XYZ file of C-alpha atoms in Angstrom:
774
model
C -1.547 -92.840 1.436
C -2.975 -89.762 2.971
C -6.295 -88.741 1.765
C -7.921 -85.214 2.042
C -11.569 -84.811 2.279
C -12.262 -81.089 1.420
C -16.059 -80.780 2.403
C -18.682 -77.428 2.118
C -18.300 -77.326 6.230
C -14.560 -77.379 6.317
C -14.399 -74.544 3.683
C -16.934 -72.314 5.843
C -15.013 -73.158 9.008
C -11.906 -71.897 7.164
C -13.285 -68.621 5.865
C -14.761 -68.215 9.310
C -11.512 -68.193 11.111
C -10.004 -66.542 8.354
C -12.622 -63.717 8.403
C -11.899 -63.457 12.296
C -8.280 -62.930 12.135
C -8.539 -60.241 9.121
C -11.313 -58.535 11.814
C -8.789 -58.865 14.447
C -5.829 -57.937 12.378
C -8.068 -54.351 11.161
C -9.094 -53.985 15.217
C -5.215 -54.203 15.799
C -4.264 -51.738 13.086
C -6.536 -49.054 14.111
C -5.699 -49.657 17.723
C -2.019 -49.045 16.663
C -3.190 -46.142 14.450
C -4.542 -44.453 17.295
C -1.419 -45.104 19.577
C 1.186 -44.280 16.809
C -0.522 -41.663 14.434
C 1.405 -40.400 11.737
C 4.198 -37.689 12.024
C 2.783 -34.202 11.859
C 2.800 -32.410 8.518
C 5.470 -31.820 6.081
C 7.468 -28.035 6.515
C 7.476 -26.614 2.628
C 9.777 -24.056 1.524
C 7.912 -20.921 1.216
C 7.459 -20.185 -2.431
C 6.205 -16.906 -4.279
C 5.209 -16.799 -7.666
C 3.966 -13.926 -10.225
C 1.059 -13.061 -12.129
C 2.117 -15.893 -14.353
C 3.055 -18.308 -12.020
C 6.546 -18.722 -12.442
C 8.628 -19.225 -9.148
C 10.276 -15.294 -8.358
C 11.288 -16.017 -4.381
C 11.669 -18.630 -2.276
C 12.763 -19.293 1.556
C 14.503 -22.227 2.886
C 12.580 -24.259 5.455
C 13.585 -24.180 9.227
C 16.135 -27.510 8.926
C 17.449 -25.270 5.789
C 16.255 -27.397 3.262
C 14.743 -26.648 -0.178
C 11.471 -28.555 -0.037
C 9.298 -26.770 -2.455
C 5.791 -28.386 -2.441
C 4.863 -29.731 -5.718
C 1.000 -29.466 -6.473
C -0.773 -32.113 -7.882
C -1.675 -30.205 -11.118
C 1.969 -29.700 -11.291
C 2.477 -33.729 -11.727
C 2.255 -34.340 -15.373
C 1.421 -37.304 -17.286
C 4.598 -37.888 -18.265
C 6.042 -37.188 -14.605
C 3.757 -39.931 -13.323
C 4.162 -42.331 -15.625
C 7.979 -42.040 -15.450
C 8.319 -42.556 -11.545
C 6.091 -45.195 -11.675
C 7.779 -46.921 -13.969
C 10.936 -46.770 -12.586
C 9.693 -46.668 -8.704
C 6.713 -48.955 -8.254
C 5.053 -50.241 -11.524
C 2.183 -51.554 -9.205
C 1.405 -48.665 -7.070
C -2.072 -47.908 -7.704
C -2.479 -52.136 -7.151
C -1.154 -52.488 -3.727
C -2.418 -51.226 -0.804
C 1.036 -49.706 0.172
C 3.060 -52.698 0.669
C 3.757 -54.895 -2.440
C 3.968 -58.395 -0.588
C 5.115 -60.402 -4.066
C 7.818 -58.026 -3.803
C 8.562 -58.566 -0.275
C 8.251 -62.282 -0.528
C 10.727 -62.171 -3.787
C 13.346 -59.781 -1.473
C 13.139 -62.252 1.654
C 14.266 -65.255 -0.701
C 17.114 -63.180 -2.371
C 18.277 -61.702 0.280
C 18.162 -65.233 2.368
C 19.364 -66.837 -0.785
C 22.835 -64.687 -1.049
C 23.127 -64.132 2.809
C 23.228 -60.313 2.147
C 20.587 -57.725 1.284
C 20.638 -57.490 -2.787
C 16.852 -56.363 -3.340
C 14.503 -53.971 -1.426
C 10.836 -54.015 -1.612
C 9.899 -50.651 -0.871
C 7.167 -49.225 -2.343
C 6.320 -45.764 -3.152
C 4.328 -45.755 -0.101
C 7.132 -47.015 2.217
C 9.232 -44.742 0.717
C 7.478 -41.796 1.951
C 6.904 -43.556 5.472
C 10.730 -43.746 5.634
C 11.155 -40.041 4.167
C 8.267 -38.825 6.914
C 10.173 -40.869 10.049
C 13.640 -41.494 9.115
C 15.347 -44.557 11.110
C 18.397 -46.831 10.818
C 17.769 -49.259 8.174
C 17.038 -52.770 9.713
C 14.280 -55.391 9.768
C 12.382 -53.567 12.725
C 12.881 -50.299 10.639
C 11.383 -52.022 7.763
C 8.307 -53.790 9.793
C 7.372 -49.684 11.180
C 8.209 -48.452 7.408
C 4.918 -51.141 6.238
C 3.078 -50.110 9.342
C 3.442 -46.540 8.375
C 2.560 -47.184 4.559
C -0.452 -48.906 5.634
C -1.620 -46.156 7.534
C -0.721 -43.536 4.747
C -3.109 -45.658 2.217
C -5.832 -45.702 4.975
C -5.550 -41.786 5.183
C -4.348 -40.157 1.876
C -5.498 -41.157 -1.861
C -2.882 -42.759 -3.999
C -2.276 -39.195 -5.982
C -1.675 -37.233 -3.002
C 0.650 -40.293 -1.482
C 2.726 -39.735 -5.384
C 2.703 -36.049 -4.521
C 4.060 -36.588 -1.089
C 6.868 -38.580 -2.658
C 7.745 -36.320 -5.486
C 7.964 -33.628 -2.120
C 9.978 -35.306 -0.191
C 12.595 -37.496 -1.980
C 16.273 -36.308 -1.738
C 18.174 -35.027 -4.639
C 21.355 -33.842 -3.150
C 22.578 -31.669 -0.696
C 19.590 -29.738 0.954
C 17.754 -30.346 -2.165
C 14.160 -32.320 -1.461
C 11.300 -32.918 -4.098
C 10.815 -32.923 -7.615
C 10.030 -29.225 -7.708
C 13.108 -28.130 -5.869
C 15.339 -30.004 -8.084
C 13.965 -29.152 -11.124
C 14.030 -25.379 -10.512
C 17.559 -25.531 -9.205
C 19.068 -27.979 -11.850
C 16.732 -27.033 -14.999
C 15.302 -23.556 -14.051
C 11.848 -24.321 -15.099
C 8.407 -26.174 -13.219
C 8.386 -29.837 -12.628
C 5.236 -30.184 -14.953
C 7.581 -28.738 -18.167
C 10.493 -31.578 -17.669
C 11.135 -33.695 -20.541
C 11.477 -37.554 -20.367
C 15.424 -37.349 -20.483
C 15.182 -35.011 -17.453
C 12.609 -36.550 -15.283
C 14.810 -39.872 -15.879
C 18.418 -38.288 -15.383
C 16.632 -36.679 -11.685
C 14.784 -40.101 -10.602
C 18.319 -41.697 -10.535
C 19.939 -39.254 -8.404
C 17.837 -40.396 -4.985
C 19.447 -43.757 -5.260
C 23.077 -42.344 -4.774
C 22.876 -38.600 -4.042
C 26.481 -38.446 -2.903
C 28.002 -40.096 -6.217
C 25.646 -38.702 -8.603
C 25.978 -34.814 -8.111
C 24.027 -32.641 -11.015
C 26.841 -30.626 -12.457
C 29.380 -32.724 -11.359
C 28.611 -36.185 -12.328
C 26.720 -35.474 -15.706
C 28.534 -38.319 -17.821
C 28.008 -41.269 -15.028
C 24.146 -39.465 -14.833
C 23.772 -39.424 -18.332
C 25.016 -43.157 -18.275
C 22.252 -44.423 -15.809
C 19.788 -42.429 -17.318
C 20.353 -44.365 -20.367
C 20.328 -47.484 -18.868
C 16.951 -46.795 -17.501
C 15.820 -45.435 -20.679
C 16.540 -48.573 -22.429
C 14.837 -50.544 -19.878
C 11.769 -48.338 -20.560
C 11.834 -49.243 -24.045
C 12.370 -53.262 -23.273
C 9.328 -52.880 -21.015
C 7.523 -50.536 -23.613
C 6.513 -47.771 -21.293
C 7.161 -45.115 -23.959
C 7.276 -45.379 -27.773
C 10.557 -46.353 -29.392
C 10.863 -42.126 -30.810
C 10.155 -40.907 -27.448
C 13.165 -43.021 -26.246
C 15.436 -42.520 -28.986
C 15.013 -38.548 -28.245
C 15.561 -38.519 -24.828
C 18.459 -40.599 -25.365
C 19.918 -38.047 -27.756
C 18.847 -35.182 -25.482
C 22.412 -33.924 -23.408
C 22.768 -33.005 -20.304
C 23.926 -29.779 -19.265
C 22.384 -28.934 -15.989
C 24.295 -27.742 -13.044
C 23.148 -26.635 -9.601
C 21.517 -22.877 -9.790
C 20.206 -20.657 -6.918
C 16.578 -19.767 -6.383
C 15.564 -16.469 -7.929
C 15.169 -13.794 -5.242
C 12.949 -11.355 -6.873
C 10.525 -9.038 -5.005
C 12.203 -8.881 -1.539
C 10.367 -6.871 0.237
C 6.947 -7.920 -0.518
C 8.075 -11.280 -0.461
C 9.433 -10.987 2.831
C 5.974 -9.448 4.202
C 3.666 -12.109 2.583
C 5.671 -14.973 3.740
C 4.825 -13.825 7.326
C 1.160 -14.235 6.910
C 2.224 -18.167 6.014
C 1.352 -20.556 3.251
C 3.388 -22.623 1.109
C 2.684 -20.930 -1.820
C 2.204 -17.428 -2.622
C 0.640 -16.277 -5.782
C 0.947 -12.604 -6.421
C 0.018 -10.210 -9.235
C 3.283 -8.701 -9.806
C 4.324 -8.386 -13.272
C 7.752 -9.473 -13.629
C 8.855 -7.576 -16.620
C 7.540 -4.492 -15.284
C 9.082 -5.083 -11.803
C 12.490 -5.501 -13.114
C 12.262 -2.663 -15.721
C 11.063 -0.438 -12.547
C 13.753 -1.833 -10.012
C 16.648 -0.872 -12.754
C 14.822 2.704 -13.327
C 14.964 3.467 -9.635
C 18.364 2.078 -9.150
C 19.711 4.278 -11.799
C 17.449 7.701 -10.837
C 18.577 7.145 -7.189
C 22.268 6.839 -7.791
C 22.008 10.209 -9.737
C 20.599 11.725 -6.571
C 23.335 10.559 -4.307
C 25.452 13.568 -4.520
C 22.355 15.344 -3.243
C 22.376 12.939 -0.169
C 18.790 11.359 -1.244
C 19.664 7.656 -1.086
C 16.286 5.849 -1.633
C 12.711 5.114 -2.984
C 9.835 3.040 -3.086
C 7.429 2.233 -5.355
C 3.976 0.938 -5.628
C 2.018 0.397 -8.814
C -1.319 -0.880 -9.171
C -3.375 -1.736 -12.720
C -6.690 0.312 -12.254
C -8.615 -1.888 -14.630
C -7.667 -5.075 -12.231
C -6.830 -3.535 -8.981
C -3.979 -5.664 -8.781
C -0.502 -4.519 -7.536
C 1.465 -5.288 -10.333
C 4.933 -3.626 -8.974
C 6.759 -3.334 -5.566
C 9.893 -1.833 -4.471
C 10.681 -1.242 -1.079
C 13.851 0.290 -1.670
C 16.258 1.316 -4.441
C 18.424 -1.841 -3.913
C 17.959 -4.506 -1.541
C 21.316 -5.255 -0.899
C 22.317 -1.549 -0.343
C 23.664 -1.253 3.367
C 24.324 2.839 2.737
C 20.733 3.317 3.731
C 19.113 0.196 4.793
C 17.952 -1.624 2.004
C 16.125 -4.013 3.286
C 13.752 -1.478 5.251
C 10.592 -1.679 3.354
C 10.093 1.593 2.588
C 6.864 1.028 0.913
C 5.250 -0.343 4.243
C 7.200 2.116 6.488
C 4.636 4.907 8.241
C 5.556 8.098 7.108
C 4.601 11.596 7.046
C 2.504 12.297 4.066
C 3.076 16.047 3.508
C 0.489 17.380 1.124
C -1.273 14.147 -0.185
C -4.149 14.060 1.756
C -5.457 17.096 0.346
C -7.084 16.046 -3.066
C -9.467 14.105 -0.792
C -10.313 16.765 1.619
C -11.311 18.945 -1.079
C -13.263 16.315 -2.679
C -15.033 15.622 0.857
C -15.932 18.984 1.123
C -17.531 19.101 -2.659
C -19.594 16.404 -1.830
C -20.806 18.393 1.492
C -21.730 21.310 -0.364
C -19.247 23.673 1.136
C -17.197 24.016 -1.750
C -16.546 23.768 -5.505
C -13.492 24.507 -7.888
C -13.984 28.380 -8.191
C -15.091 28.790 -4.674
C -12.874 31.768 -3.115
C -11.152 31.472 -0.141
C -8.944 33.792 2.063
C -4.851 32.631 2.237
C -3.964 34.819 4.842
C -2.537 34.103 8.370
C -5.154 32.087 10.785
C -4.396 31.037 14.081
C -6.373 28.292 15.732
C -5.885 27.621 19.411
C -2.266 28.404 18.761
C -2.057 26.371 15.429
C -0.603 28.829 13.099
C -0.198 27.289 9.882
C 2.111 28.514 7.195
C 2.477 27.827 3.430
C 5.429 25.949 1.704
C 6.966 29.447 0.834
C 5.838 31.118 3.966
C 4.175 33.572 1.515
C 0.372 34.794 1.858
C -1.602 35.000 -1.653
C -4.701 36.861 -0.399
C -7.724 35.522 -2.327
C -7.681 32.088 -4.237
C -9.669 29.781 -5.634
C -9.791 26.215 -4.368
C -8.596 24.988 -7.757
C -5.554 27.282 -7.540
C -5.210 26.427 -3.675
C -5.192 22.675 -4.771
C -2.891 23.040 -7.738
C -0.507 24.919 -6.101
C -0.602 23.231 -2.783
C -1.297 25.820 -0.321
C -1.748 25.259 3.557
C -3.663 27.832 4.659
C -6.856 27.292 2.700
C -6.382 23.422 3.148
C -6.343 23.694 6.921
C -9.498 25.974 7.013
C -11.442 23.654 4.640
C -10.576 21.230 6.696
C -11.572 23.085 9.941
C -14.907 23.648 8.161
C -15.540 20.023 7.168
C -14.463 18.696 10.699
C -10.942 16.519 10.675
C -13.315 13.790 12.215
C -15.003 12.895 8.831
C -11.480 13.201 7.046
C -10.462 10.451 9.695
C -13.174 8.128 9.119
C -12.895 8.233 5.348
C -9.159 7.157 5.769
C -10.208 4.371 8.094
C -12.586 3.010 5.613
C -9.892 2.973 3.188
C -7.669 1.017 5.890
C -5.373 3.879 6.915
C -3.795 1.633 10.196
C -1.831 4.610 11.757
C -4.717 7.074 11.108
C -7.435 4.798 13.005
C -4.465 3.827 15.881
C -3.923 7.564 16.265
C -7.351 9.153 15.459
C -8.075 10.633 18.776
C -4.734 12.674 18.750
C -5.199 14.177 15.655
C -6.246 17.470 14.417
C -6.214 20.102 11.877
C -2.397 19.621 11.327
C -3.046 15.933 9.642
C -3.734 17.799 6.368
C -0.422 18.680 5.867
C 1.159 16.049 7.010
C 0.495 15.524 10.473
C -0.218 11.901 10.464
C 1.459 8.801 9.612
C 0.670 6.624 6.535
C 2.299 4.298 4.408
C 2.920 4.338 0.229
C 0.905 1.308 -0.182
C -2.233 3.164 1.983
C -1.797 6.229 -0.294
C -1.349 4.525 -3.636
C -4.832 2.448 -2.704
C -6.374 5.720 -1.822
C -5.273 7.406 -4.995
C -6.430 4.454 -7.283
C -9.933 5.248 -6.042
C -9.810 8.559 -8.142
C -9.345 6.631 -11.365
C -12.299 4.752 -10.217
C -15.234 7.236 -9.653
C -14.190 7.675 -6.371
C -14.683 3.801 -5.111
C -12.026 2.436 -2.914
C -11.356 -1.344 -3.526
C -8.506 -2.587 -1.240
C -5.103 -2.947 -3.603
C -4.886 -7.278 -4.768
C -1.356 -8.368 -3.501
C -2.359 -11.938 -4.258
C -4.123 -13.688 -6.776
C -6.760 -14.795 -4.154
C -7.350 -11.453 -3.159
C -10.740 -11.428 -5.448
C -14.380 -10.259 -4.491
C -12.624 -7.324 -2.599
C -15.684 -5.117 -0.865
C -16.040 -1.698 -2.776
C -16.128 1.228 -0.765
C -17.463 4.521 -1.757
C -15.145 7.361 -0.604
C -16.366 10.101 -2.859
C -19.166 11.011 -5.522
C -18.197 10.852 -9.242
C -18.288 14.277 -9.358
C -16.361 15.366 -6.951
C -13.815 12.894 -8.518
C -14.147 14.167 -11.936
C -13.577 17.966 -10.348
C -10.390 16.600 -8.364
C -9.160 14.717 -11.805
C -9.589 17.844 -13.648
C -7.825 20.142 -11.677
C -4.623 17.420 -10.933
C -3.979 16.759 -14.619
C -3.459 20.124 -15.196
C 0.428 20.824 -16.529
C 1.074 24.887 -15.791
C 1.810 23.901 -11.970
C 4.245 25.002 -10.026
C 4.982 21.537 -8.776
C 5.757 20.756 -12.503
C 9.461 19.696 -11.749
C 11.757 21.825 -13.594
C 13.841 21.242 -16.593
C 11.505 18.319 -17.313
C 11.018 18.050 -20.962
C 9.882 14.485 -22.077
C 6.301 15.066 -22.211
C 5.593 15.409 -25.980
C 4.586 11.311 -26.018
C 3.761 10.858 -22.077
C 0.679 9.681 -21.351
C -1.845 12.235 -19.543
C -1.753 11.763 -15.853
C -3.206 13.207 -12.772
C -0.814 13.830 -9.647
C -0.297 15.224 -6.627
C 3.138 15.946 -4.726
C 3.846 16.177 -1.159
C 6.639 17.030 1.347
C 6.851 16.288 4.573
C 8.229 18.583 7.728
C 11.916 18.842 7.950
C 12.388 17.465 3.624
C 12.734 14.152 4.954
C 9.745 12.673 2.529
C 9.444 13.510 -0.849
C 5.624 11.788 -2.197
C 4.412 12.134 -5.930
C 1.298 10.156 -6.766
C -0.011 9.873 -10.069
C -2.964 8.213 -11.801
C -4.768 7.555 -15.253
C -7.459 4.868 -16.174
C -4.347 2.448 -16.639
C -2.494 2.824 -13.472
C -2.223 4.143 -10.571
C 1.680 4.871 -9.417
C 3.153 5.838 -6.072
C 6.495 7.494 -5.317
C 8.018 8.084 -2.017
C 12.029 9.534 -2.134
C 13.888 9.943 1.080
C 16.216 8.370 3.833
C 15.511 5.756 5.745
C 17.859 7.030 8.256
C 15.121 9.928 8.736
C 17.666 12.710 7.619
C 16.342 15.712 6.013
C 17.822 17.500 2.861
C 17.421 20.701 1.747
C 16.782 19.712 -2.142
C 14.073 17.247 -1.169
C 11.005 18.016 -2.380
C 7.995 16.049 -4.003
C 7.636 18.598 -7.023
C 11.618 18.314 -7.849
C 12.739 15.012 -6.439
C 9.505 12.248 -6.651
C 7.848 13.686 -9.437
C 10.421 13.555 -12.333
C 10.775 9.814 -11.165
C 7.126 9.167 -11.477
C 6.997 10.732 -15.028
C 10.161 8.395 -16.075
C 8.108 5.651 -14.527
C 4.926 6.125 -16.821
C 6.512 6.868 -19.778
C 8.182 3.022 -19.266
C 4.915 1.599 -18.351
C 2.384 3.589 -20.370
C 4.423 5.102 -23.213
C 2.808 7.053 -25.982
C -0.495 5.533 -24.370
C -3.890 6.658 -26.301
C -6.166 5.801 -23.448
C -8.936 8.449 -23.050
C -9.401 10.320 -20.454
C -12.413 10.326 -17.193
C -15.557 11.382 -18.831
C -17.662 14.058 -16.764
C -20.406 12.060 -14.950
C -23.772 12.580 -14.837
C -24.159 14.175 -11.255
C -21.530 16.962 -12.132
C -22.871 20.087 -13.904
C -21.315 23.276 -15.115
C -22.644 26.854 -14.455
C -21.614 30.883 -14.126
C -20.599 32.128 -11.047
C -18.456 35.031 -9.974
C -15.141 34.890 -10.224
C -14.532 37.020 -7.131
C -16.519 34.594 -4.950
C -17.482 31.528 -6.540
C -21.002 32.503 -5.851
C -23.906 32.666 -8.135
C -23.753 35.761 -9.336
C -25.999 38.794 -8.385
C -26.849 42.147 -10.369
C -23.373 43.540 -9.079
C -21.148 40.562 -10.326
C -19.773 41.868 -13.401
C -16.892 39.054 -13.893
C -17.990 35.763 -14.563
C -16.276 32.397 -14.960
C -17.457 28.834 -15.336
C -17.468 26.186 -12.657
C -18.483 22.585 -12.060
C -20.902 22.376 -9.083
C -23.169 19.131 -8.355
C -26.912 20.260 -8.383
C -28.873 19.845 -5.215
C -25.632 19.732 -3.201
C -23.221 22.297 -3.928
C -23.788 25.995 -2.129
C -26.175 27.905 -4.167
C -26.080 31.222 -2.282
C -26.106 34.272 -4.287
C -23.199 36.507 -4.600
C -23.263 38.905 -1.283
C -19.875 40.631 -1.404
C -21.033 44.263 -1.750
C -22.842 46.393 0.635
C -24.413 49.839 -0.024
C -23.091 52.695 2.900
C -24.371 55.885 3.699
C -21.493 58.362 3.790
C -20.757 62.026 4.002
C -20.227 63.749 0.316
C -16.990 63.971 1.070
C -16.582 60.341 1.676
C -15.005 60.596 5.096
C -17.694 59.695 7.132
C -19.869 56.971 7.065
C -23.039 56.487 8.651
C -25.584 53.861 10.441
C -29.700 54.406 10.212
C -29.424 55.565 13.933
C -27.013 58.594 13.050
C -28.119 59.367 9.223
C -28.786 62.721 8.936
C -32.155 64.110 7.123
C -30.049 65.376 4.475
C -26.215 65.761 3.402
C -25.240 62.670 2.766
C -25.292 60.211 -0.287
C -25.024 56.294 -1.308
C -22.029 54.074 -2.263
C -21.802 50.632 -2.959
C -18.660 48.987 -1.247
C -16.885 45.538 -1.647
C -17.440 43.750 1.546
C -13.295 42.932 2.415
C -12.963 40.455 6.125
C -10.791 41.889 8.682
C -7.764 39.157 7.940
C -7.748 40.351 4.160
C -7.759 44.189 5.118
C -4.938 43.193 7.445
C -3.262 41.586 4.394
C -3.998 44.275 1.922
C -2.441 46.595 4.170
C 0.557 44.794 5.044
C 1.163 44.450 1.298
C -0.004 47.835 0.614
C -2.727 46.621 -2.151
C -4.939 49.481 -2.657
C -8.464 48.645 -1.565
C -11.738 50.554 -1.483
C -12.201 50.959 2.295
C -15.697 52.071 4.321
C -15.002 55.475 5.898
C -14.819 55.780 9.487
C -18.109 55.848 11.298
C -19.579 58.992 12.447
C -17.901 59.543 15.549
C -20.925 61.352 17.237
C -23.119 58.059 17.071
C -23.809 56.473 20.418
C -25.179 53.193 18.626
C -23.127 50.411 19.899
C -22.924 47.918 16.736
C -23.774 44.428 16.529
C -21.458 42.386 14.417
C -17.916 40.720 14.288
C -15.762 42.201 17.083
C -12.208 42.585 16.918
C -10.725 38.951 16.603
C -7.468 38.764 18.860
C -4.717 36.167 17.004
C -1.973 37.100 18.948
C -1.550 35.947 21.610
C -3.381 32.713 20.922
C -6.505 32.510 23.298
C -6.187 29.546 26.025
C -1.898 29.371 25.374
C 0.708 28.749 28.248
C 3.542 31.225 27.327
C 6.841 30.260 28.942
C 9.083 33.823 29.266
C 12.891 33.898 30.594
C 13.492 35.442 33.748
C 16.800 36.711 32.479
C 15.676 38.176 29.375
C 12.091 38.244 29.183
C 10.411 39.204 25.541
C 7.638 41.068 25.566
C 4.002 39.535 23.734
C 2.815 40.811 20.637
C -1.130 42.282 20.647
C -2.293 41.674 17.141
C -6.127 41.875 16.359
C -8.315 41.602 13.244
C -11.304 44.184 12.891
C -14.378 44.765 10.829
C -14.119 46.995 7.855
C -15.676 50.118 9.319
C -13.198 50.026 12.310
C -10.464 52.794 12.681
C -9.485 52.644 16.527
C -8.948 49.602 19.080
C -8.662 49.750 22.689
C -6.549 47.288 24.539
C -7.064 46.101 28.209
C -4.862 43.965 29.977
C -6.664 42.280 33.490
C -9.189 44.823 33.029
C -7.239 47.539 33.066
C -7.077 50.084 29.938
C -3.816 49.551 28.477
C -3.328 51.561 24.990
C -5.367 52.856 21.964
C -4.315 52.249 18.474
C -5.235 52.203 14.769
C -6.959 49.181 13.543
C -4.594 46.501 12.563
C -1.318 48.235 14.558
C 0.643 46.019 16.573
C 1.799 46.555 19.639
C 3.740 44.695 22.459
C 3.294 44.460 26.083
C 5.524 42.416 29.225
C 2.910 40.324 31.230
C 2.553 39.514 35.081
C 3.083 35.937 36.072
C -0.217 33.772 36.002
C -3.448 34.141 34.403
C -4.042 37.109 32.458
C -6.933 38.406 30.656
C -6.571 40.599 27.423
C -9.874 42.336 25.901
C -9.725 44.178 23.146
C -12.632 47.034 22.204
C -13.288 48.612 19.115
C -14.511 52.153 18.237
C -18.022 50.798 17.621
C -18.148 49.363 21.183
C -17.863 45.673 20.049
C -14.932 43.812 22.426
C -13.489 40.296 22.723
C -11.659 38.790 25.494
C -9.228 35.975 25.750
C -7.431 34.179 28.570
C -3.538 33.091 28.647
C -1.185 32.025 31.407
C 1.902 33.026 31.634
C 4.725 31.168 33.427
C 8.560 32.692 34.065
C 11.293 30.141 33.839
C 15.010 29.838 33.951
C 15.743 29.406 30.282
């Protein structure tokens, strides 16, 4: 008989050897962990959700899998409890490998001489999913090592999350989120016990248990596991009975593909879960409305539209349409029109005038001349190719007149407008800023519907620009003061008037329509129609046109884009009782001369009310009248140098600029003209010399050698001028009446053109002439 004496010394020796062995094993694990790191991160399908966190779009992974990431907060207690009870009830107790289960499996498999029992824990199944291998003993050992690595790096909840994201559910579906969405059309945290159990049995036999095809067999297997849960007292009897009674009508569905344009745009920025602020209900209503509207316009060869809607109270983008139909192949429906760079037409005019108000250059009732102008060869025209003479800034904006806008931009300086647009994230304007000039206010620059809608939302926010929030994570955006609250209010008052020429024809559905301010625009060649409107609740941007760039005669912002804008407002803000914008403290009201918009003098008899910004708006007294000494028969005027001692009288005359004199005469409008100056006066007058409007100074003219066309000589003169004298290359050419047009055929090369009025005032310009074979 052998006797074993266990002494304290032998116990210590054993513990020491065991400790050394464990340390060696641990160091060996660290070495192997360093030599054979875990596989790279998991690629998930990009998921796009709406403002209620419901999935509205998703994209396959690069290996064509629907593998959607289940977030920790989406793992409900019921889901966690069910999966652990079925797959690995000791999950939270073992270190990645369950030694008891491994031992039991070894004995069973050896005893029966075939594989009858596995010992895979949830962690080991994650290791197998991360690094699929042929199933054998070596692979199992590698799985165990990888399981230890996973437990070393991640928490138990993170490992469970990885398992739920990688477990196969048949076909190209991986992960419980993809499965619950495709089979049950709900998020995993909304699954019932019966649904979770049904899903949990598919990974064991994904080819024979196909949801929607083998539902009877799935129910049978599901109920077997539910009864096992009842035996193990995992759930209450009531919960088991309810689950057993629940039918299974699931079939494989499809992933929703709403919001295709914005989803694709946001997907390019990366991320597994892209949470947007889109209101799906508003999105779908707008999509249907736009689809129907464009269908009615196709006979006019107008095929597309894009819409952006911003909630002005939160600055969130709640609707985004890149085209009238993503699947439309007639005009490139997959093109994102909301993000496409287009010519903005007249849509930047409200910002221009607001900046002029803030700079103290203009007020709404400031009078400006709408007549032909020429800025170094640039001669803008109005939309209707007509001139209106004297107009107020208010009228110019209401009627979207081009020439007053160009004049105002000339006063302001186009660089200031460019800098404001850059601060509002106008990317193409920033890129082209050195190329831009006065024409930008009429559409001679590149913008997008996204940018314009964001800019107009600042008019609903007292002139402060906050970048539109496309994502739920877009919080704390910095506010940029674009214009003052006073200038913003003045623009809002002008743009909210209904009696405007850009009010759509035959529109009668305004009885319950919410009050809005809006601005239209039509690009050169009628390729783009814009209408952007806003009130306190929403800013809506509308673009209508063709992605092919084809212009259409009927296409205009007023008659095509604005009806769609009104329809959208009637849909999303119908019968709104929201109050209108209130007059801010820095905006006041005053009486001004209706003929000039200036502070009235004692000569002003017609007054009107005008908004102004105290200490900033122009405060010059009206000075459009002058006293002139004239002969009693009112045919000759005198200056102080030639006025006789007696035989004259004094009379007040309204000052009329040379360009307005020409316009009055061309349109045969009678005005009070200062009589011709005393021809015997020898004084050379100071003042405005004739302004040569044609040819344009500094311009190169190409003239056909075969059929040379003459150049036109036109000038504008002061009110007291009756004759002008033309000189070509310092040689006398002709004497004509003021305002009379003349023609001449120039010589090739540099040409100097001079014009002298009958007061001795002179102006010179230079042009270059080339004769070519045309």
